[in-house]
XYZ file of C-alpha atoms in Angstrom:
561
model
C 0.000 0.000 0.000
C 1.347 3.453 -0.895
C 2.064 5.989 1.803
C 1.229 9.671 2.007
C 4.875 10.355 1.246
C 4.597 8.303 -1.946
C 1.567 10.343 -2.982
C 3.359 13.627 -2.289
C 6.367 12.506 -4.294
C 4.157 11.433 -7.202
C 2.463 14.838 -7.171
C 5.785 16.685 -7.188
C 7.025 14.713 -10.195
C 3.887 15.161 -12.315
C 4.030 17.710 -15.074
C 1.701 20.707 -14.921
C -0.384 19.276 -17.740
C -0.809 15.946 -15.933
C -1.685 17.630 -12.644
C -4.183 20.003 -14.261
C -5.859 17.145 -16.125
C -6.215 15.149 -12.919
C -7.721 18.090 -10.995
C -10.209 18.872 -13.768
C -11.252 15.221 -13.958
C -11.700 15.137 -10.183
C -13.936 18.213 -10.294
C -11.850 20.591 -8.176
C -13.833 23.860 -8.206
C -11.137 26.517 -7.469
C -7.489 26.384 -8.566
C -4.763 28.970 -7.969
C -1.663 29.153 -10.184
C 1.130 31.402 -8.922
C 3.034 32.517 -12.041
C 3.979 35.548 -14.099
C 3.533 33.619 -17.343
C -0.140 34.258 -18.113
C 0.222 33.594 -21.829
C 2.091 30.334 -21.411
C -0.156 28.878 -18.709
C -3.316 29.940 -20.567
C -2.056 28.093 -23.646
C -1.608 24.949 -21.540
C -5.097 25.299 -20.055
C -6.675 25.706 -23.503
C -4.772 22.676 -24.764
C -5.937 20.447 -21.900
C -9.526 21.725 -22.060
C -9.820 20.890 -25.758
C -8.022 17.525 -25.657
C -10.512 14.610 -25.822
C -7.725 12.237 -24.761
C -7.231 14.218 -21.559
C -10.900 14.870 -20.666
C -13.929 12.803 -21.593
C -15.890 16.052 -21.703
C -13.903 18.866 -23.369
C -14.406 22.204 -21.632
C -15.123 25.667 -22.971
C -12.578 28.254 -21.817
C -13.789 31.595 -20.446
C -11.376 34.382 -19.538
C -11.556 37.497 -17.395
C -9.340 40.496 -16.691
C -9.944 43.965 -15.311
C -9.666 45.458 -18.811
C -11.327 42.881 -21.067
C -14.133 41.634 -18.848
C -15.659 38.127 -18.882
C -16.110 36.311 -22.204
C -15.893 32.960 -23.975
C -13.349 32.796 -26.771
C -13.886 35.604 -29.272
C -17.493 36.150 -28.266
C -18.606 39.577 -26.927
C -17.906 40.080 -23.257
C -20.638 40.098 -20.669
C -21.817 43.716 -20.227
C -20.176 45.592 -17.351
C -18.123 42.476 -16.498
C -14.896 44.434 -15.959
C -16.208 44.607 -12.389
C -15.163 41.459 -10.467
C -18.577 41.064 -8.848
C -20.391 41.064 -12.208
C -17.834 38.656 -13.703
C -18.091 36.185 -10.809
C -21.885 36.306 -10.965
C -21.692 35.496 -14.693
C -19.218 32.656 -14.034
C -21.589 31.182 -11.466
C -24.367 31.029 -14.101
C -22.316 29.111 -16.709
C -24.180 25.835 -17.296
C -21.819 23.983 -19.648
C -18.544 22.083 -19.041
C -16.105 24.969 -18.661
C -12.869 26.317 -17.321
C -12.968 29.974 -16.261
C -9.601 31.752 -16.050
C -9.370 34.964 -13.968
C -6.042 36.801 -14.251
C -6.419 39.923 -12.076
C -8.529 38.638 -9.230
C -5.682 38.429 -6.708
C -5.813 42.200 -6.162
C -9.243 41.690 -4.563
C -7.889 39.018 -2.208
C -5.563 41.285 -0.242
C -2.348 42.949 -1.360
C -0.156 45.490 0.502
C -1.868 48.393 -1.252
C -5.434 47.078 -1.068
C -7.431 45.221 1.622
C -9.352 42.013 1.070
C -12.726 42.513 -0.644
C -15.179 40.444 1.440
C -17.706 40.381 -1.417
C -15.214 38.691 -3.739
C -14.308 36.146 -1.066
C -17.976 35.320 -0.441
C -18.723 34.922 -4.169
C -15.729 32.581 -4.590
C -16.925 30.438 -1.687
C -20.395 30.228 -3.233
C -18.865 29.294 -6.596
C -16.820 26.566 -4.927
C -19.918 25.065 -3.316
C -21.985 25.370 -6.491
C -19.350 23.907 -8.836
C -18.631 21.045 -6.449
C -22.275 19.957 -6.404
C -23.232 20.919 -9.960
C -24.367 18.574 -12.709
C -21.746 19.807 -15.200
C -17.954 19.976 -14.599
C -16.821 23.557 -14.026
C -13.589 24.941 -12.610
C -12.489 28.516 -11.903
C -8.729 29.131 -12.142
C -6.986 32.186 -10.708
C -3.667 33.084 -12.347
C -1.599 35.604 -10.362
C 2.045 36.719 -10.140
C 1.933 36.387 -6.350
C 0.306 33.985 -3.939
C -2.562 35.708 -2.144
C -5.064 33.361 -0.510
C -7.217 34.731 2.359
C -7.774 32.469 5.352
C -11.488 32.135 4.445
C -10.568 30.489 1.118
C -7.682 28.264 2.153
C -9.861 25.145 2.353
C -11.606 25.842 -0.970
C -8.636 26.743 -3.197
C -6.106 24.225 -4.511
C -2.643 25.495 -5.412
C -1.117 24.230 -8.647
C 2.590 24.651 -9.332
C 3.526 25.984 -12.747
C 7.249 25.617 -13.132
C 9.516 27.847 -15.153
C 10.441 26.593 -18.636
C 12.350 23.331 -18.724
C 15.740 23.043 -20.358
C 14.264 21.379 -23.462
C 11.758 24.231 -23.869
C 14.534 26.825 -23.653
C 16.646 24.842 -26.112
C 13.740 24.692 -28.552
C 13.203 28.452 -28.159
C 16.890 29.167 -28.799
C 16.846 26.838 -31.801
C 13.858 28.596 -33.352
C 15.460 32.024 -32.828
C 18.711 30.817 -34.398
C 16.845 29.318 -37.349
C 14.843 32.503 -37.958
C 17.838 34.832 -37.807
C 20.251 32.538 -39.638
C 17.884 32.259 -42.571
C 18.024 36.021 -43.033
C 21.820 36.041 -42.815
C 21.808 38.288 -39.722
C 23.341 35.772 -37.334
C 26.698 34.027 -37.099
C 26.855 31.059 -34.701
C 30.293 30.272 -33.294
C 29.139 28.124 -30.369
C 29.379 24.345 -30.659
C 26.903 21.929 -29.074
C 28.351 22.355 -25.578
C 28.379 26.128 -26.000
C 24.709 26.163 -26.993
C 23.959 23.958 -24.001
C 25.750 26.460 -21.755
C 23.749 29.293 -23.278
C 20.501 27.400 -22.719
C 21.369 26.645 -19.101
C 22.346 30.290 -18.630
C 18.659 31.102 -19.229
C 17.392 28.665 -16.585
C 15.310 30.543 -14.029
C 13.883 32.979 -16.565
C 10.325 32.972 -17.830
C 9.878 32.098 -21.479
C 9.406 35.787 -22.298
C 12.510 36.776 -20.319
C 14.523 34.031 -22.019
C 13.312 35.147 -25.439
C 14.321 38.722 -24.640
C 17.724 37.573 -23.359
C 18.446 35.498 -26.480
C 17.284 38.336 -28.730
C 19.486 40.810 -26.863
C 22.489 38.497 -27.177
C 21.941 38.262 -30.928
C 21.276 41.966 -31.397
C 24.418 42.880 -29.439
C 26.889 41.814 -32.128
C 25.072 39.464 -34.452
C 27.225 36.594 -33.201
C 26.527 33.780 -30.773
C 29.776 33.162 -28.889
C 31.058 33.113 -25.306
C 30.300 36.835 -24.925
C 26.696 36.171 -25.926
C 26.396 33.761 -23.000
C 27.487 36.638 -20.764
C 24.632 38.773 -22.118
C 22.122 36.077 -21.136
C 23.684 35.795 -17.685
C 23.357 39.546 -17.228
C 19.627 39.318 -17.936
C 19.389 36.575 -15.330
C 21.214 38.771 -12.813
C 18.585 41.471 -13.267
C 15.767 38.977 -12.753
C 17.339 37.719 -9.505
C 18.025 41.235 -8.230
C 14.318 42.088 -8.431
C 13.557 39.567 -5.673
C 15.131 41.820 -3.017
C 16.547 38.816 -1.108
C 19.594 38.228 -3.276
C 22.391 40.369 -4.590
C 24.173 39.614 -7.845
C 27.651 41.041 -7.264
C 29.850 41.818 -10.259
C 32.234 39.016 -11.131
C 35.390 40.719 -12.326
C 38.057 38.359 -11.001
C 39.538 35.119 -12.256
C 40.962 32.148 -10.421
C 44.376 33.394 -11.544
C 43.700 36.528 -9.465
C 43.579 34.409 -6.306
C 47.184 34.095 -5.139
C 47.995 30.614 -3.847
C 45.364 28.188 -2.488
C 46.302 25.829 -5.316
C 44.964 22.736 -3.575
C 41.462 24.180 -3.336
C 41.674 25.665 -6.830
C 42.583 22.254 -8.297
C 39.620 20.673 -6.480
C 37.289 23.329 -7.894
C 38.732 23.050 -11.411
C 37.867 19.339 -11.514
C 34.201 20.217 -10.939
C 33.933 22.705 -13.799
C 31.132 21.624 -16.128
C 29.608 19.263 -13.565
C 26.145 20.739 -14.250
C 26.213 19.856 -17.968
C 24.297 16.966 -19.516
C 27.585 15.210 -20.255
C 28.287 15.012 -16.504
C 24.822 13.573 -15.849
C 25.329 11.024 -18.632
C 28.631 10.099 -16.997
C 26.668 9.370 -13.820
C 27.869 12.317 -11.753
C 25.533 14.071 -9.315
C 25.645 17.858 -9.107
C 28.191 18.905 -6.440
C 26.676 20.446 -3.305
C 29.374 22.995 -2.501
C 32.184 23.861 -0.114
C 32.580 25.473 3.274
C 35.687 27.683 3.417
C 36.893 28.607 6.892
C 40.023 30.428 7.909
C 41.882 33.594 8.653
C 40.112 36.818 7.568
C 41.518 38.514 4.482
C 43.107 35.416 2.970
C 40.955 34.981 -0.141
C 37.792 33.162 0.903
C 35.317 35.658 -0.578
C 37.545 36.317 -3.577
C 37.497 32.590 -4.354
C 33.683 32.558 -4.479
C 33.673 35.315 -7.107
C 36.510 33.718 -9.068
C 34.772 30.330 -9.228
C 31.599 31.854 -10.691
C 33.688 33.658 -13.313
C 35.761 30.570 -14.137
C 32.687 28.389 -14.536
C 30.701 31.003 -16.440
C 27.814 30.871 -13.957
C 25.849 33.644 -12.254
C 26.926 34.413 -8.696
C 24.095 34.891 -6.199
C 24.984 36.466 -2.866
C 22.619 35.565 -0.027
C 22.630 38.159 2.745
C 21.216 36.469 5.834
C 20.292 39.905 7.203
C 17.640 40.167 4.483
C 16.208 36.791 5.422
C 15.374 37.756 8.995
C 12.407 40.098 9.306
C 10.197 41.112 12.184
C 6.867 39.618 11.123
C 6.097 36.147 12.444
C 6.804 33.532 9.801
C 8.323 35.972 7.304
C 11.921 34.834 7.911
C 11.069 31.208 7.199
C 9.138 32.265 4.087
C 12.081 34.379 2.932
C 14.451 31.418 3.230
C 12.079 29.246 1.193
C 11.826 31.990 -1.429
C 15.613 32.375 -1.565
C 16.010 28.637 -2.085
C 13.390 28.685 -4.837
C 15.191 31.571 -6.579
C 18.519 29.749 -6.383
C 17.065 26.541 -7.796
C 15.212 28.407 -10.527
C 18.458 30.178 -11.451
C 20.482 26.958 -11.489
C 23.092 26.258 -12.588
C 24.578 28.966 -10.388
C 26.972 29.645 -7.529
C 25.295 30.632 -4.246
C 27.670 32.564 -1.977
C 26.918 33.013 1.737
C 29.596 35.210 3.301
C 30.363 34.927 7.030
C 27.713 32.265 7.362
C 28.354 31.860 11.102
C 26.819 35.296 11.729
C 23.626 34.378 9.928
C 23.057 31.311 12.097
C 24.526 32.650 15.359
C 21.140 32.471 17.090
C 20.562 28.763 16.415
C 19.450 27.012 19.595
C 18.688 30.198 21.525
C 15.252 31.207 22.771
C 15.692 34.947 22.263
C 14.015 34.907 18.835
C 11.295 32.324 19.567
C 13.152 29.707 17.541
C 13.169 31.638 14.262
C 16.918 31.151 13.678
C 16.588 27.426 14.395
C 13.743 27.005 11.913
C 15.515 29.007 9.198
C 18.688 27.015 9.825
C 16.747 23.751 9.662
C 15.216 24.691 6.300
C 18.639 25.504 4.898
C 20.223 22.278 6.209
C 17.414 20.118 4.839
C 17.785 21.736 1.447
C 21.571 21.271 1.460
C 21.129 17.602 2.315
C 18.454 16.824 -0.255
C 19.026 19.264 -3.113
C 19.555 17.900 -6.592
C 19.502 21.184 -8.532
C 22.977 22.337 -9.692
C 23.313 25.108 -7.106
C 26.936 25.151 -5.937
C 27.029 26.664 -2.442
C 30.154 28.455 -1.253
C 29.840 29.369 2.424
C 32.653 31.274 4.120
C 33.300 31.596 7.836
C 35.854 33.368 10.032
C 34.676 32.421 13.524
C 34.337 28.642 13.704
C 33.215 28.757 17.348
C 29.780 29.972 16.221
C 29.290 27.326 13.532
C 26.535 24.889 14.608
C 27.852 21.276 14.698
C 25.099 20.129 12.315
C 26.541 22.432 9.678
C 29.752 20.416 9.497
C 28.200 16.986 9.097
C 29.108 15.016 5.974
C 26.494 15.363 3.264
C 25.971 19.102 3.765
C 29.108 20.103 1.845
C 31.353 18.125 -0.440
C 34.441 19.466 1.313
C 35.551 21.824 4.071
C 38.671 23.836 3.242
C 40.865 25.762 5.639
C 42.550 28.934 4.377
C 45.608 29.876 6.429
C 47.960 32.831 6.265
C 49.821 32.657 2.947
C 53.108 30.773 2.703
C 56.152 32.400 1.119
C 55.265 30.861 -2.252
C 51.687 32.098 -1.948
C 52.852 35.562 -0.938
C 54.981 35.663 -4.085
C 51.865 34.788 -6.107
C 49.868 37.480 -4.285
C 52.534 40.114 -4.990
C 52.511 39.202 -8.687
C 48.722 39.559 -8.736
C 48.955 42.970 -7.051
C 51.583 44.162 -9.541
C 49.384 43.017 -12.414
C 46.224 44.635 -11.026
C 47.566 47.943 -9.673
C 51.029 48.757 -10.985
C 51.607 47.241 -14.426
C 51.103 49.788 -17.190
C 50.339 52.671 -14.805
C 52.233 55.800 -13.832
C 52.452 54.433 -10.294
C 54.436 51.406 -11.436
C 56.713 53.205 -13.862
C 59.624 53.192 -11.413
C 59.507 49.468 -10.587
C 60.946 46.650 -12.660
C 59.208 43.408 -11.777
C 61.815 40.715 -11.104
C 62.074 37.490 -9.149
C 64.440 39.232 -6.772
C 61.999 42.045 -6.010
C 59.105 39.596 -5.554
C 61.243 37.464 -3.265
C 62.232 40.424 -1.061
C 58.649 41.627 -0.802
C 57.397 38.123 0.019
C 59.987 37.754 2.801
C 59.147 41.190 4.226
C 55.401 40.453 4.276
C 55.659 37.290 6.389
C 52.622 36.892 8.630
C 50.444 39.228 6.516
C 47.187 38.184 4.887
C 46.436 38.793 1.209
C 44.156 41.702 2.126
C 46.910 43.269 4.237
C 49.407 42.953 1.369
C 46.907 44.631 -0.967
C 46.383 47.423 1.554
C 50.150 47.944 1.836
C 50.333 48.404 -1.948
C 47.556 51.005 -1.833
C 49.246 52.840 1.063
C 52.532 52.953 -0.874
C 50.699 54.294 -3.929
C 49.143 57.114 -1.867
C 52.540 58.032 -0.446
C 54.054 58.210 -3.909
C 51.039 60.024 -5.361
C 51.378 62.687 -2.656
C 54.847 63.481 -4.003
C 53.641 63.098 -7.625
C 56.139 60.357 -8.425
C 56.203 56.625 -9.160
C 56.121 53.964 -6.454
C 59.495 52.613 -5.316
C 60.532 49.469 -3.489
C 61.229 51.584 -0.427
C 57.613 52.829 -0.441
C 56.375 49.242 -0.363
C 58.805 48.234 2.372
C 57.849 51.213 4.560
C 54.135 50.404 4.101
C 54.786 46.803 5.149
C 56.683 47.873 8.258
C 53.819 50.130 9.318
C 51.283 47.325 8.972
C 50.320 45.589 12.214
C 49.020 42.243 10.924
C 46.055 40.267 12.174
C 48.469 37.438 12.953
C 49.801 39.637 15.797
C 46.609 41.301 17.061
C 44.544 38.079 16.877
C 47.278 35.514 17.455
C 45.235 33.386 19.886
C 42.203 33.195 17.587
C 44.311 32.183 14.599
C 46.041 29.476 16.618
C 42.644 28.181 17.786
C 41.219 27.979 14.287
C 44.364 26.207 13.061
C 43.970 23.600 15.786
C 40.286 23.188 14.937
C 41.026 22.761 11.224
C 43.796 20.246 11.798
C 41.315 17.366 11.948
C 38.151 18.890 10.467
C 39.195 20.593 7.237
C 41.433 20.120 4.229
C 44.227 22.638 3.731
C 43.573 24.959 0.794
C 47.329 25.393 0.369
C 49.088 22.807 -1.809
C 51.839 20.742 -0.208
C 54.431 22.042 -2.662
C 53.841 25.551 -1.318
C 54.483 24.588 2.293
C 57.844 25.165 3.931
C 59.269 22.677 6.442
C 60.125 24.020 9.918
C 63.208 26.166 10.056
C 63.185 26.946 6.345
C 61.375 30.283 6.526
C 57.823 31.004 5.397
C 54.810 31.452 7.605
C 55.347 30.988 11.354
C 53.800 27.951 13.016
C 52.206 30.138 15.669
C 51.197 33.655 14.649
C 53.978 36.101 15.421
C 56.606 33.411 16.146
C 59.167 31.419 14.229
C 58.300 27.918 12.934
C 58.413 25.381 15.749
C 57.599 21.779 15.198
C 55.060 19.844 13.190
C 55.623 18.451 9.737
C 54.526 21.680 8.092
C 55.311 24.227 10.764
C 52.069 23.721 12.708
C 49.754 24.960 9.954
C 46.133 23.858 10.199
C 44.227 21.644 7.784
C 44.676 18.001 6.789
C 47.238 17.244 4.095
C 45.105 16.071 1.156
C 46.255 17.131 -2.303
C 43.947 17.074 -5.314
């Protein structure tokens, strides 16, 4: 015998067409479809209503809006039926098998700018009772861009999920646009099959209209479909996500090469590039869940999140936990569900949660009536069960406030520890800083980049984080700019000497996180970049010389990828 869980799973895997057919056959009187895609869902409803294979009694389709009134097909509208009350009264009198689609009725059911209209609610309840007991099958369907169901109607209305376009629908749309524009000679396609697949997946999370606009914009930009055209589609997706108000879409202007060091973690990430493509699924690979990156502040955790999105050609969504928590009861939990839905609709994507320990600091406390615990539970359940290609990168500085459940296997694919940079990593960071700030500028005109200069700067910046090295470069540039001259090596050395590093001011905290990571996380630094004790490099304890341990006491397990 099947269980309730089996029934729920079967419902979730049915297509919209199958679910709608079943509900119409069963005589459900009131349906509510939460979607922006009126045209697309109305086409599906018309198709089901007219299909004799789907319904033994095909249904007539009536439509209503605030501007067009209530009518059947191309017939004249019912007089004065722009008014909801008149339209609902006319719908109640329909005496033939019918489906009645109302597209603006949600504004009468309570929105922030307008209270609930009790007359509309009462008429809908009467329609529900009448249709349920009537001799002919009739169903009223409300299509709305937001879910708005008053308490009085919750037992009468059935919600029907209408998903965003599937990958095959987007691929067919892109194919038709390519065919139309190629025939006229206005389009040059440089993308191969994998490139077109990437472009299609870049449009995941958009409505069919938004996807059509994005593809058209990409074509109109230069008349060529190439890697840059994929970027145009991703930009349209970024705008769609930004409208939600819960997510930010930060600019992705860095590459993995701009992250100095951390080669072990970068190699691990590089092996997962393309894991959301159909070829990976055919290979039998599941979509990776993500990584938790813990470590010393200013050592490249956040920069890595941006660089991964750029390297993989995926949109980067930034989830600010402060936007999730709101004062109204239940709104925080609803916001987390909405954020998860946006991320899955946007997939494939990279979801970045910076300083995640602050967002879940209240887990287990009673000061917020359990809100943090419930939000945290929703997020953990999703991380455990998710199948959508949403790659989560969570960063944390203070591991003491990370709930133990967060670290359990199955939540993340790997936990990486980012330590203060080794001498080899500092050399890489200095080269990145020269490339970003000094090469080809008036500031760098007085410096000749050489291995000797990089080596001296790397030795002099021992114990500094990547962010502190970058700040020292900026300080040196200001000093030189004040004298209207180019930056010199002395300027950089003086800036380094004036820098009091975090490894000195927070020595105890850094030592504690290293000890924590020694058995719980994988070192982001590659073994070839580590220096044995006594050979220079980063001190074993912050602010001291190396003293013991195979790799000078640095945290993180030695696993190379």
